Short mmCIF file of C-alpha atoms and ligand atoms in Angstrom, two decimals:
data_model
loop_
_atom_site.label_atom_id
_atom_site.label_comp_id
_atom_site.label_asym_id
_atom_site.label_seq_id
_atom_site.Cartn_x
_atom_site.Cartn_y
_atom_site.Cartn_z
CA UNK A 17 26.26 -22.39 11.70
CA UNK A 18 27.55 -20.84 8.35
CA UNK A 19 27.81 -16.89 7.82
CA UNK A 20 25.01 -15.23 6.72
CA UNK A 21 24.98 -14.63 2.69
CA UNK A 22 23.86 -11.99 0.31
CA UNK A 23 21.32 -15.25 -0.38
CA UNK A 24 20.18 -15.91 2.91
CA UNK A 25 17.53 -12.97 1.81
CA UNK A 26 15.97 -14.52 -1.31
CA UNK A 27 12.00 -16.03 -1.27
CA UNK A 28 11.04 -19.37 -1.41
CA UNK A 29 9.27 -19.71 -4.94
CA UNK A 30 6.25 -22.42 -5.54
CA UNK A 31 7.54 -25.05 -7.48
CA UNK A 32 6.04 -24.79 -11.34
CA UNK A 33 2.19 -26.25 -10.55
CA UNK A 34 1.77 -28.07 -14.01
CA UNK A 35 5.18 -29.72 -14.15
CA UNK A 36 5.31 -31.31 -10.92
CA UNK A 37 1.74 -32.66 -12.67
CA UNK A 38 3.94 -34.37 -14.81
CA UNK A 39 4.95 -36.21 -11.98
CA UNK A 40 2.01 -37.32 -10.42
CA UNK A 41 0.46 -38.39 -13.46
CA UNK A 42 3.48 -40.43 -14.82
CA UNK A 43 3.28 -42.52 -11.05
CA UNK A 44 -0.46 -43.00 -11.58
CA UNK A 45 -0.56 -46.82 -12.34
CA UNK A 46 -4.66 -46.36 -13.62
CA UNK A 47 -4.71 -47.85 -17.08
CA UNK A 48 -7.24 -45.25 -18.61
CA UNK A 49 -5.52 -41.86 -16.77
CA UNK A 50 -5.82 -38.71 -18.98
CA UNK A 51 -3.04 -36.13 -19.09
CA UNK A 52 -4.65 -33.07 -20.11
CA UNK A 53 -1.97 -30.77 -18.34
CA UNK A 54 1.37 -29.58 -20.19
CA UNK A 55 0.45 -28.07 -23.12
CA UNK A 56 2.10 -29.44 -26.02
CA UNK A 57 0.48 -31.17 -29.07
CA UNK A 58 -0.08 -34.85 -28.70
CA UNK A 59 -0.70 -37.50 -31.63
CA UNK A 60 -3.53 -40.33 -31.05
CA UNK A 61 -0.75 -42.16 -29.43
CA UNK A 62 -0.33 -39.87 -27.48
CA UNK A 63 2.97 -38.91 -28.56
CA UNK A 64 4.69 -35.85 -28.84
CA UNK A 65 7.20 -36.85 -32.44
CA UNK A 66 9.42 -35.32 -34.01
CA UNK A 67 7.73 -34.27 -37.23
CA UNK A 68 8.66 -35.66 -40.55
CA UNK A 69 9.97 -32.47 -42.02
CA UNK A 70 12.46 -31.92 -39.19
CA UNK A 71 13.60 -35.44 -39.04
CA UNK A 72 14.71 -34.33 -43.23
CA UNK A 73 16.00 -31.09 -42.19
CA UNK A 74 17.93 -32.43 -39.72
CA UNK A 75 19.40 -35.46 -41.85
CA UNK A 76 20.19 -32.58 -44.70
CA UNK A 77 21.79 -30.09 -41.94
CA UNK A 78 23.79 -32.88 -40.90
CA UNK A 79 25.35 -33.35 -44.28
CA UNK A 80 25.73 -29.83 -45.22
CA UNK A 81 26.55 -27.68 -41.97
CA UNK A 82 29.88 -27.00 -42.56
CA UNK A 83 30.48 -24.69 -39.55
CA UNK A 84 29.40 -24.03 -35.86
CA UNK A 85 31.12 -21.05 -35.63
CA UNK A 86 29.03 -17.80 -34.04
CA UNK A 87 26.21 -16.60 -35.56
CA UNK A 88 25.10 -12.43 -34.38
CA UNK A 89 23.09 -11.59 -32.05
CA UNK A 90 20.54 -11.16 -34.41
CA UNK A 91 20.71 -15.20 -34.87
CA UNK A 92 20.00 -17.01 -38.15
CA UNK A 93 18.40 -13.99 -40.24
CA UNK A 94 17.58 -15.90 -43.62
CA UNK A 95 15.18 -17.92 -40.72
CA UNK A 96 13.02 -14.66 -39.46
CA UNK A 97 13.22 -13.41 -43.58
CA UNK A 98 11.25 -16.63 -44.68
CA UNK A 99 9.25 -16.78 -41.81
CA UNK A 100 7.22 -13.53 -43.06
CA UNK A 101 5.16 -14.25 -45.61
CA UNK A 102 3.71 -16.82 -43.07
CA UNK A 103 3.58 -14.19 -40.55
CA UNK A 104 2.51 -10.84 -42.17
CA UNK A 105 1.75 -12.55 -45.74
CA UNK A 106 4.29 -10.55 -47.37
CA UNK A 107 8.23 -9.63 -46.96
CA UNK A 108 8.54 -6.15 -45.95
CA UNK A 109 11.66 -4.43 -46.48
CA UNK A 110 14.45 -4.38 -44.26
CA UNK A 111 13.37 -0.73 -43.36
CA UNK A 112 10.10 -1.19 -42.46
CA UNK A 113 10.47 -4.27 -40.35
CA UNK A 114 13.39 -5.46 -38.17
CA UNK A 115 13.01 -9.32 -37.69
CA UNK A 116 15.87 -11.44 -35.22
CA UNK A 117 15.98 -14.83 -33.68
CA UNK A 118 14.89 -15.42 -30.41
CA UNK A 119 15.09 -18.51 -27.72
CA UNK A 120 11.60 -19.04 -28.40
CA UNK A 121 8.32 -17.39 -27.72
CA UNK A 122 9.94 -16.75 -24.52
CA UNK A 123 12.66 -15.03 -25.65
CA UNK A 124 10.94 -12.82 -28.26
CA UNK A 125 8.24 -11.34 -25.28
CA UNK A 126 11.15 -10.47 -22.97
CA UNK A 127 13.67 -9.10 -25.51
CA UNK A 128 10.11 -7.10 -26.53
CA UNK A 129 9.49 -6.11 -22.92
CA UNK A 130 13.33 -5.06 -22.57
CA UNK A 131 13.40 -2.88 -25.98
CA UNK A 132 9.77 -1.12 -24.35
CA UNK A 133 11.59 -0.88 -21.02
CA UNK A 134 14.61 1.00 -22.59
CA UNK A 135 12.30 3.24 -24.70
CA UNK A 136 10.12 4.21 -21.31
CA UNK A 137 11.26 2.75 -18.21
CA UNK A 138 8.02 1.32 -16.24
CA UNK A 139 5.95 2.03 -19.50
CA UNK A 140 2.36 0.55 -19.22
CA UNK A 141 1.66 -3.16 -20.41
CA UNK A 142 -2.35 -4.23 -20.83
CA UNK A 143 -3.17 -7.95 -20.21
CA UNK A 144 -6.45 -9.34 -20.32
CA UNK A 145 -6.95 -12.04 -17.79
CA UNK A 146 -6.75 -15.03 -17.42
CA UNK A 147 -3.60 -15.07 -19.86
CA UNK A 148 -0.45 -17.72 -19.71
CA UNK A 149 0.99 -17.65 -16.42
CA UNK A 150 4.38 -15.98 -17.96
CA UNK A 151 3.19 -12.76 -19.31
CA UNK A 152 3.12 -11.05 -16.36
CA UNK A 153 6.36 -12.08 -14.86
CA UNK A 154 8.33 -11.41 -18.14
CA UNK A 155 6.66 -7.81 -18.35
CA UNK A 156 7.56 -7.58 -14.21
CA UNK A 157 11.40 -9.04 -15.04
CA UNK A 158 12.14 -6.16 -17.58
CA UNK A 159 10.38 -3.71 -15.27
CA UNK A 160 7.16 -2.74 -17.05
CA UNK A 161 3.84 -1.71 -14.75
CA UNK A 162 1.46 -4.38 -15.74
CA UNK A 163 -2.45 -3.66 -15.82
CA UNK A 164 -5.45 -6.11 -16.40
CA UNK A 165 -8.34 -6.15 -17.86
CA UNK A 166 -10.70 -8.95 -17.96
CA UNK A 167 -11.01 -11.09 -21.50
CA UNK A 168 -12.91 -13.97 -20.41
CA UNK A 169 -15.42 -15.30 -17.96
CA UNK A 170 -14.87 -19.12 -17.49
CA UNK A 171 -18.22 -19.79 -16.14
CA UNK A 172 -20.55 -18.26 -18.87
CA UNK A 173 -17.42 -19.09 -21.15
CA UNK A 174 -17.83 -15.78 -22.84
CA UNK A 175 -14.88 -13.21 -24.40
CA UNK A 176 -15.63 -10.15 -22.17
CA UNK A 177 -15.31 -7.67 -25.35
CA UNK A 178 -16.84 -4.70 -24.18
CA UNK A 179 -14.34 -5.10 -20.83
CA UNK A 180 -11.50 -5.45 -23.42
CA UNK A 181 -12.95 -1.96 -25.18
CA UNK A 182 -13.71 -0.05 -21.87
CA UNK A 183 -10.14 -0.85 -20.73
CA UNK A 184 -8.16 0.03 -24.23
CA UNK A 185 -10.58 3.51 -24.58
CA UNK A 186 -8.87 4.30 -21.30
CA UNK A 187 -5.47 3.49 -22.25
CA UNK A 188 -2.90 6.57 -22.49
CA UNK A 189 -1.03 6.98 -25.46
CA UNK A 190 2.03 4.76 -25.58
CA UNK A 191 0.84 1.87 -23.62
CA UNK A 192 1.46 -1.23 -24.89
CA UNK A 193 -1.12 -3.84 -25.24
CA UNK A 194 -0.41 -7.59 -25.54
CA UNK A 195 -2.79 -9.36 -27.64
CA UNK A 196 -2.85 -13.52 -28.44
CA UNK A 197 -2.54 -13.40 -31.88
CA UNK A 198 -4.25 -16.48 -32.45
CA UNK A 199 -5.77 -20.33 -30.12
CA UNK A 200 -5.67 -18.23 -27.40
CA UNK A 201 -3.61 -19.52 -23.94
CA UNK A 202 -5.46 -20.47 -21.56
CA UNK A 203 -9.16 -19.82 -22.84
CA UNK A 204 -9.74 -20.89 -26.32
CA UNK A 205 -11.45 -18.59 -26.98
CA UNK A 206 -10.44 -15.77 -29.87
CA UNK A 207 -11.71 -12.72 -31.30
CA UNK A 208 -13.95 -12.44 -34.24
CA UNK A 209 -12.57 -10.53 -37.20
CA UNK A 210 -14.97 -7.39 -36.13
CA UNK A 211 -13.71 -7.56 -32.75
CA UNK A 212 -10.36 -7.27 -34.62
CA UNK A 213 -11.16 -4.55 -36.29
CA UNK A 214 -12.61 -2.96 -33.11
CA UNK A 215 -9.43 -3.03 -31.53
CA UNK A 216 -7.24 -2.17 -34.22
CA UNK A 217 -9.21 1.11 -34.65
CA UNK A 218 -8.76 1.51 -30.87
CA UNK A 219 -5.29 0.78 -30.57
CA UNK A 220 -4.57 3.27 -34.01
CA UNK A 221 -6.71 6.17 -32.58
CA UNK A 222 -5.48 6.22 -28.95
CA UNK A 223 -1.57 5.50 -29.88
CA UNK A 224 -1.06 2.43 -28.35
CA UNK A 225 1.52 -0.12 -29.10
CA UNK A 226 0.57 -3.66 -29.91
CA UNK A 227 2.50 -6.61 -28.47
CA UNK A 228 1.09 -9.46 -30.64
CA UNK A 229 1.87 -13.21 -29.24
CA UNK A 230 1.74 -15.30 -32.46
CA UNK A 231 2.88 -18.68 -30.51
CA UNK A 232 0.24 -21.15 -32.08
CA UNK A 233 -0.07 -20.32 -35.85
CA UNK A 234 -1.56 -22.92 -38.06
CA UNK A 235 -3.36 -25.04 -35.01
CA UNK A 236 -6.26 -23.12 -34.95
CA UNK A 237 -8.09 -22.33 -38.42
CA UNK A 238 -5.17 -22.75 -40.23
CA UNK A 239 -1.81 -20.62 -41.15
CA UNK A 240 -3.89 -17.59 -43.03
CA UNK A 241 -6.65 -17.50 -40.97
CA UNK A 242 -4.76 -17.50 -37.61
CA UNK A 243 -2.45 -14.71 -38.59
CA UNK A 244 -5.26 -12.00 -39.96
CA UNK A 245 -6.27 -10.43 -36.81
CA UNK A 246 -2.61 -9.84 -35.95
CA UNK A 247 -2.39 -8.54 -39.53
CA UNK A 248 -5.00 -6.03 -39.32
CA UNK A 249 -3.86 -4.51 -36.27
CA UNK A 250 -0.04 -4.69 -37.33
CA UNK A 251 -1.61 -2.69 -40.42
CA UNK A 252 -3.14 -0.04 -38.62
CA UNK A 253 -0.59 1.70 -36.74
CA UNK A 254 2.57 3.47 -37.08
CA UNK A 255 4.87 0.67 -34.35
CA UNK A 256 4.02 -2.58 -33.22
CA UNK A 257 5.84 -5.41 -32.33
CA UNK A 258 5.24 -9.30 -32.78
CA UNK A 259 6.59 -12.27 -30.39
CA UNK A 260 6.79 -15.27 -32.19
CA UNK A 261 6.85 -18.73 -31.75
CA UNK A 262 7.67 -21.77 -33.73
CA UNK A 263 7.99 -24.16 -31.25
CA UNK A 264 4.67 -25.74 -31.55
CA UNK A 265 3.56 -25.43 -34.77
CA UNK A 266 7.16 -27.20 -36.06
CA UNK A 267 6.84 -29.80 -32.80
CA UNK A 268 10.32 -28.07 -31.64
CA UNK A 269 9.46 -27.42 -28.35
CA UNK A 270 12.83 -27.47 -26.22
CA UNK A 271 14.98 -26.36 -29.29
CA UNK A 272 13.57 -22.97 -28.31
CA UNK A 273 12.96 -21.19 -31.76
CA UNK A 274 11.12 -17.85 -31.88
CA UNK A 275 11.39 -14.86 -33.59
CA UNK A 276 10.59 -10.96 -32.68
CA UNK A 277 9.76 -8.81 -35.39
CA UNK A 278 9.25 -5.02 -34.76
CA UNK A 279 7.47 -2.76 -37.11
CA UNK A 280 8.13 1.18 -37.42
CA UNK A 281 6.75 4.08 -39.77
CA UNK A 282 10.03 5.07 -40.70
CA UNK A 283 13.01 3.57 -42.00
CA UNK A 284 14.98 5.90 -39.12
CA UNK A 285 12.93 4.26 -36.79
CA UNK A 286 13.24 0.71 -37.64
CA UNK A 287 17.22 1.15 -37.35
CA UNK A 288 16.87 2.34 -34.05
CA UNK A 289 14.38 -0.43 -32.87
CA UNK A 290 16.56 -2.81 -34.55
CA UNK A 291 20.16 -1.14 -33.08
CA UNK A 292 18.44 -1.40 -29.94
CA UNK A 293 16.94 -5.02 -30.26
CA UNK A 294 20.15 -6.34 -31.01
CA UNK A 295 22.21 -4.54 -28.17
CA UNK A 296 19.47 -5.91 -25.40
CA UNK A 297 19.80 -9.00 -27.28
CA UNK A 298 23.34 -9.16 -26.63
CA UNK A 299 23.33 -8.35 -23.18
CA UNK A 300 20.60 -11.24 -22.56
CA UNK A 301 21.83 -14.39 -24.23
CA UNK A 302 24.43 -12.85 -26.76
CA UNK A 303 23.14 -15.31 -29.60
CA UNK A 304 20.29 -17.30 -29.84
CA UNK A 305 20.52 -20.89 -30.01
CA UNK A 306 20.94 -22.13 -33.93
CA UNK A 307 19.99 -26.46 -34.49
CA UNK A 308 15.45 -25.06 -34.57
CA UNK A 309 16.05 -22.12 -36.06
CA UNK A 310 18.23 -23.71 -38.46
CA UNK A 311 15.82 -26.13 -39.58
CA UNK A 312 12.92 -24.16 -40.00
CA UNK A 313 15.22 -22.31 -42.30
CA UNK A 314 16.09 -25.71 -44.35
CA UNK A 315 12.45 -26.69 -44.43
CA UNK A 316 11.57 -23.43 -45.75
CA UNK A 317 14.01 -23.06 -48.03
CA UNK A 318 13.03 -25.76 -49.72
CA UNK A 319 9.26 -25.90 -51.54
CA UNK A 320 9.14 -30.01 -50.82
CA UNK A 321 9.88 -30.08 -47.45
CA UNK A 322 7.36 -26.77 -46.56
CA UNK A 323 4.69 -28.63 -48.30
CA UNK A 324 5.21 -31.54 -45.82
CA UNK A 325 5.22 -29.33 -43.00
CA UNK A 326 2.11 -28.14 -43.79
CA UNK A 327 0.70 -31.09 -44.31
CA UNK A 328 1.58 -32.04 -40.78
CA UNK A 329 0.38 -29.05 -39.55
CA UNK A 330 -2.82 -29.60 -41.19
CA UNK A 331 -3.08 -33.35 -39.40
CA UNK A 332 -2.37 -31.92 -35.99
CA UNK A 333 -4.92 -29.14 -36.34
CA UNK A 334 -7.67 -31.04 -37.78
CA UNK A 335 -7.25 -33.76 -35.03
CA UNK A 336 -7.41 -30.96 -32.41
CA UNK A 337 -10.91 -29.28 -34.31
CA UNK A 338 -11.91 -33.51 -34.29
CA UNK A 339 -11.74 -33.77 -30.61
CA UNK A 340 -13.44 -30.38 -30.19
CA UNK A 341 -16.39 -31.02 -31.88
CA UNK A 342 -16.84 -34.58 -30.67
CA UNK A 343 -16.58 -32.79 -27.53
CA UNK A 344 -19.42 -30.35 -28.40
CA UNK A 345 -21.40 -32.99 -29.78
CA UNK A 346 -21.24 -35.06 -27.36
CA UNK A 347 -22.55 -33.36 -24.61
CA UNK A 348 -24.15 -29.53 -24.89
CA UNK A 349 -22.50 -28.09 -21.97
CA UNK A 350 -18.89 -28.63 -23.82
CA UNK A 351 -20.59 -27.07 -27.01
CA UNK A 352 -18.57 -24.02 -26.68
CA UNK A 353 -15.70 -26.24 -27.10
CA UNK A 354 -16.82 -26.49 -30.80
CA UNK A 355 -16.41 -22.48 -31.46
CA UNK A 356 -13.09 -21.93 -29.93
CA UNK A 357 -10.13 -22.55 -31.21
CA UNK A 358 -6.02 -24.64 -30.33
CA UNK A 359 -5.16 -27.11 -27.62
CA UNK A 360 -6.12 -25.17 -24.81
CA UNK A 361 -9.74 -24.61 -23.23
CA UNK A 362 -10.64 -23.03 -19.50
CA UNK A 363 -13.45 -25.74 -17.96
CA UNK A 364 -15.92 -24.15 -15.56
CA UNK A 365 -14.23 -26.67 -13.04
CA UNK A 366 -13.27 -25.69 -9.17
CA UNK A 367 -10.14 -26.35 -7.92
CA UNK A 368 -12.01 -29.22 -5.86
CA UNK A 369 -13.88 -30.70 -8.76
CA UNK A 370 -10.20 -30.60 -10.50
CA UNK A 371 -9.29 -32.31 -7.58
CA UNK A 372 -12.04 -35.35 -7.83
CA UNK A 373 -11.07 -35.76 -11.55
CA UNK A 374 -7.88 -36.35 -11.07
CA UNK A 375 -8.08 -38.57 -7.56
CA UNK A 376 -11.39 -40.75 -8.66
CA UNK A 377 -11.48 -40.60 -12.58
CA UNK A 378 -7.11 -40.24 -13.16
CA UNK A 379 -8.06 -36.53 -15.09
CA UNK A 380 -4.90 -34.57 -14.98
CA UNK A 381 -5.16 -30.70 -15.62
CA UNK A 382 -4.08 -27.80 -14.48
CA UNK A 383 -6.10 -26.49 -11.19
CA UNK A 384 -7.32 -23.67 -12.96
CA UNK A 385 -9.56 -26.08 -15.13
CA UNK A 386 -7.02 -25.72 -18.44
CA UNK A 387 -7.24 -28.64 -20.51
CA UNK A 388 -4.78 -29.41 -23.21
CA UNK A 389 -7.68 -30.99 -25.60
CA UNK A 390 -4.83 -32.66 -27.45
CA UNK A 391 -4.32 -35.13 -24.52
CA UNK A 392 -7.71 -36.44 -25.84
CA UNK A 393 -8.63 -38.84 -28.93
CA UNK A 394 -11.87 -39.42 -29.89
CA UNK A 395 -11.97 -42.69 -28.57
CA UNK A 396 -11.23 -41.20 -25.26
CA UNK A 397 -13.91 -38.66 -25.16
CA UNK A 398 -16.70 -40.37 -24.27
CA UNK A 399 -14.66 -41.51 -20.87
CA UNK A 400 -13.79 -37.78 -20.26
CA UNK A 401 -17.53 -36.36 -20.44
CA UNK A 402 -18.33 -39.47 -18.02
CA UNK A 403 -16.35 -38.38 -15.86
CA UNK A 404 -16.93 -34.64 -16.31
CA UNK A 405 -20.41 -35.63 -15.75
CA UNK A 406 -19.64 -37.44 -12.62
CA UNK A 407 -18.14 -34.43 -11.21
CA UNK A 408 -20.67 -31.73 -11.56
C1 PLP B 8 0.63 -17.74 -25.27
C2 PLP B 8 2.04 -18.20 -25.28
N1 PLP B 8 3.01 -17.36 -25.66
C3 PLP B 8 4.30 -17.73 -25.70
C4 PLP B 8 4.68 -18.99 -25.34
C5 PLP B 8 6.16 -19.33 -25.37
O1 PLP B 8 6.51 -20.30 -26.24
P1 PLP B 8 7.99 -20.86 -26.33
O2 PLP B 8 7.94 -22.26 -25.83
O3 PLP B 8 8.33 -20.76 -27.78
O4 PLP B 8 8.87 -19.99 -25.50
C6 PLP B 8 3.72 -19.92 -24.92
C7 PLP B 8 4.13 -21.26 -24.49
O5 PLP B 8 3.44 -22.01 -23.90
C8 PLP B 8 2.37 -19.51 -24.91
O6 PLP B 8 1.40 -20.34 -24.53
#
């Protein structure tokens, strides 16, 4: 028998639902099997490449990186300068908006949670559920109070808006509210630019702090379009902060590129938030990883390579909008498919009808009924509302 250890206290925790899905579905020897789970982009091949404009970066990087040596804790900061215009559709100035690296999307909502923590420990964060699984545990890990609300009802497949409202008109001044900016995670389903505007004015007039998750730009209407609600409500107030991801919309997944930007009234302010950003930054991962971040900066920095990213873009969000509609079209209970928008989409499935798919028509998804619509193609479709059919 060995001692007892400081460890011998610590909690089992469930193993990570839709990754050991990975597993089951790559030992499924069925021929047609659909995986629908993880959520990252997929070609018609199913693929997940490397896109064409990182491939260049990376050759050019190769040739002209003449040092590894440490970057700041702030990371590469030409990377979060030329990310703005895409962002916010203009550069601010350096005192009205303090931009770093992060590991990710990730990395960007905890170093946010962390720099709300240390401005009010146990400060209020607003979700509206369902949201992605991490949300609350990142808010938890820095030590924020988390509150729900609900956004959206999976069986009528409606946004819950005047929930949303009822729960914000009751928030207390200097609660922070985390909004998707954009192809929301897991329902689809986004606001409408007057339910934008509705909540800006709410958030502006009862001093609340946005927390905008921008981790999908460019896959759901495209670049402009998916950044304008986060715009308007970034607009409206006096502080807000934006997580930021680039991970899917440059296919760079595990190179972990984000970026948080955080917004004050004053130019005192911002050097504060940004003093502060940068210590918890340090004291979390020191620096942020460089290779993604460094090639989104060589692709932006150069107008021939951008123009190919965005042409990429373009294919992977017009095949997801394909799949959608011949979704809708294809069978009138998915037409809601057809109005929402990005990879992701809550079924009105049980757990047990998730449970059929997947052991008599090889479906994968998540249990909650989350499908990654990208795991489709259109020829593939017409096998998928089969076997939806078969199921309900
Ligand atoms: C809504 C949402 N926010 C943030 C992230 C984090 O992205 P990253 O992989 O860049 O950490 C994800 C990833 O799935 C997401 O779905």
């Amino acid at each position: 028998m060995s001692a007892p250890s400081l460890f011998d206290a610590l909690q089992q925790q469930p193993a990570d639902a839709l990754l050991s899905l990975i597993g089951l579905y790559r030992d499924d020897p069925r021929a047609q099997k659909l995986d629908l789970g993880v959520g990252v982009y997929r070609d018609e091949t199913g693929a997940t490449p490397v896109l064409r404009a990182v491939k260049a970066a990376e050759a050019r990087l190769l040739e002209t990186q003449g040092s590894k040596s440490y970057l700041g804790p702030e990371g590469d900061i030409r990377y979060a300068e030329l990310l703005q215009p895409i962002v916010f559709g203009r550069t601010l100035a350096a005192d009205q908006l303090a931009g770093v690296q992060t590991p990710g999307g990730t990395g960007a909502l905890r170093l946010a949670a962390d720099l709300i923590a240390a401005a009010r420990p146990g400060a209020k964060v607003w979700l509206g559920t369902p949201t992605w699984p991490n949300h609350a545990p990142i808010m938890k890990a820095a030590g924020l109070t988390v509150a729900t609300y609900r956004y959206y009802d999976q069986a009528t497949q409606t946004v819950l808006f005047d929930e949303m409202m009822a729960a914000l008109s009751g928030a207390a001044a200097g609660d922070v509210v985390l909004l998707h900016g954009c192809c929301h995670n897991p329902a689809g389903a986004d606001l409408t630019p007057d339910q934008w505007r509705a909540v800006a004015e709410v958030v502006a007039a009862r001093g609340l702090i946005p927390l905008v998750d921008l981790a999908y730009q460019g896959l759901g209407d495209g670049l402009e379009q998916d950044a304008a609600g986060a715009r308007l409500v970034l607009d409206s107030v006096p502080d807000a902060l934006l997580a930021y991801s680039c991970d899917k919309n440059f296919g760079l997944y595990r190179e972990r590129v984000g970026a948080l930007y955080a917004k004050a009234a004053t130019p005192a302010r911002t050097e504060l938030m940004r003093s502060n950003i940068l210590s918890l930054a340090r004291a979390n991962w020191s620096m942020p990883p460089d290779h993604g971040a460094a090639l989104v900066r060589v692709i932006l920095e150069d107008a021939a390579l951008t123009a190919d990213w965005r042409a990429e873009l373009t294919v992977m969000r017009t095949r997801i909008n394909q799949v959608r509609q011949a979704l809708a079209a294809g069978d009138s209970a998915l037409a809601f498919l057809g109005r929402q928008h990005g990879m992701f989409s809550l079924l009105p499935l049980s757990a047990e009808q998730v449970g059929v798919l997947r052991r008599d028509h090889a479906v994968y998804m998540a249990g909650s009924g989350r499908v990654n619509l990208a795991g489709l193609t259109l020829a593939t479709v017409p096998q998928f509302i089969d076997s939806l059919r078969a199921v309900r």
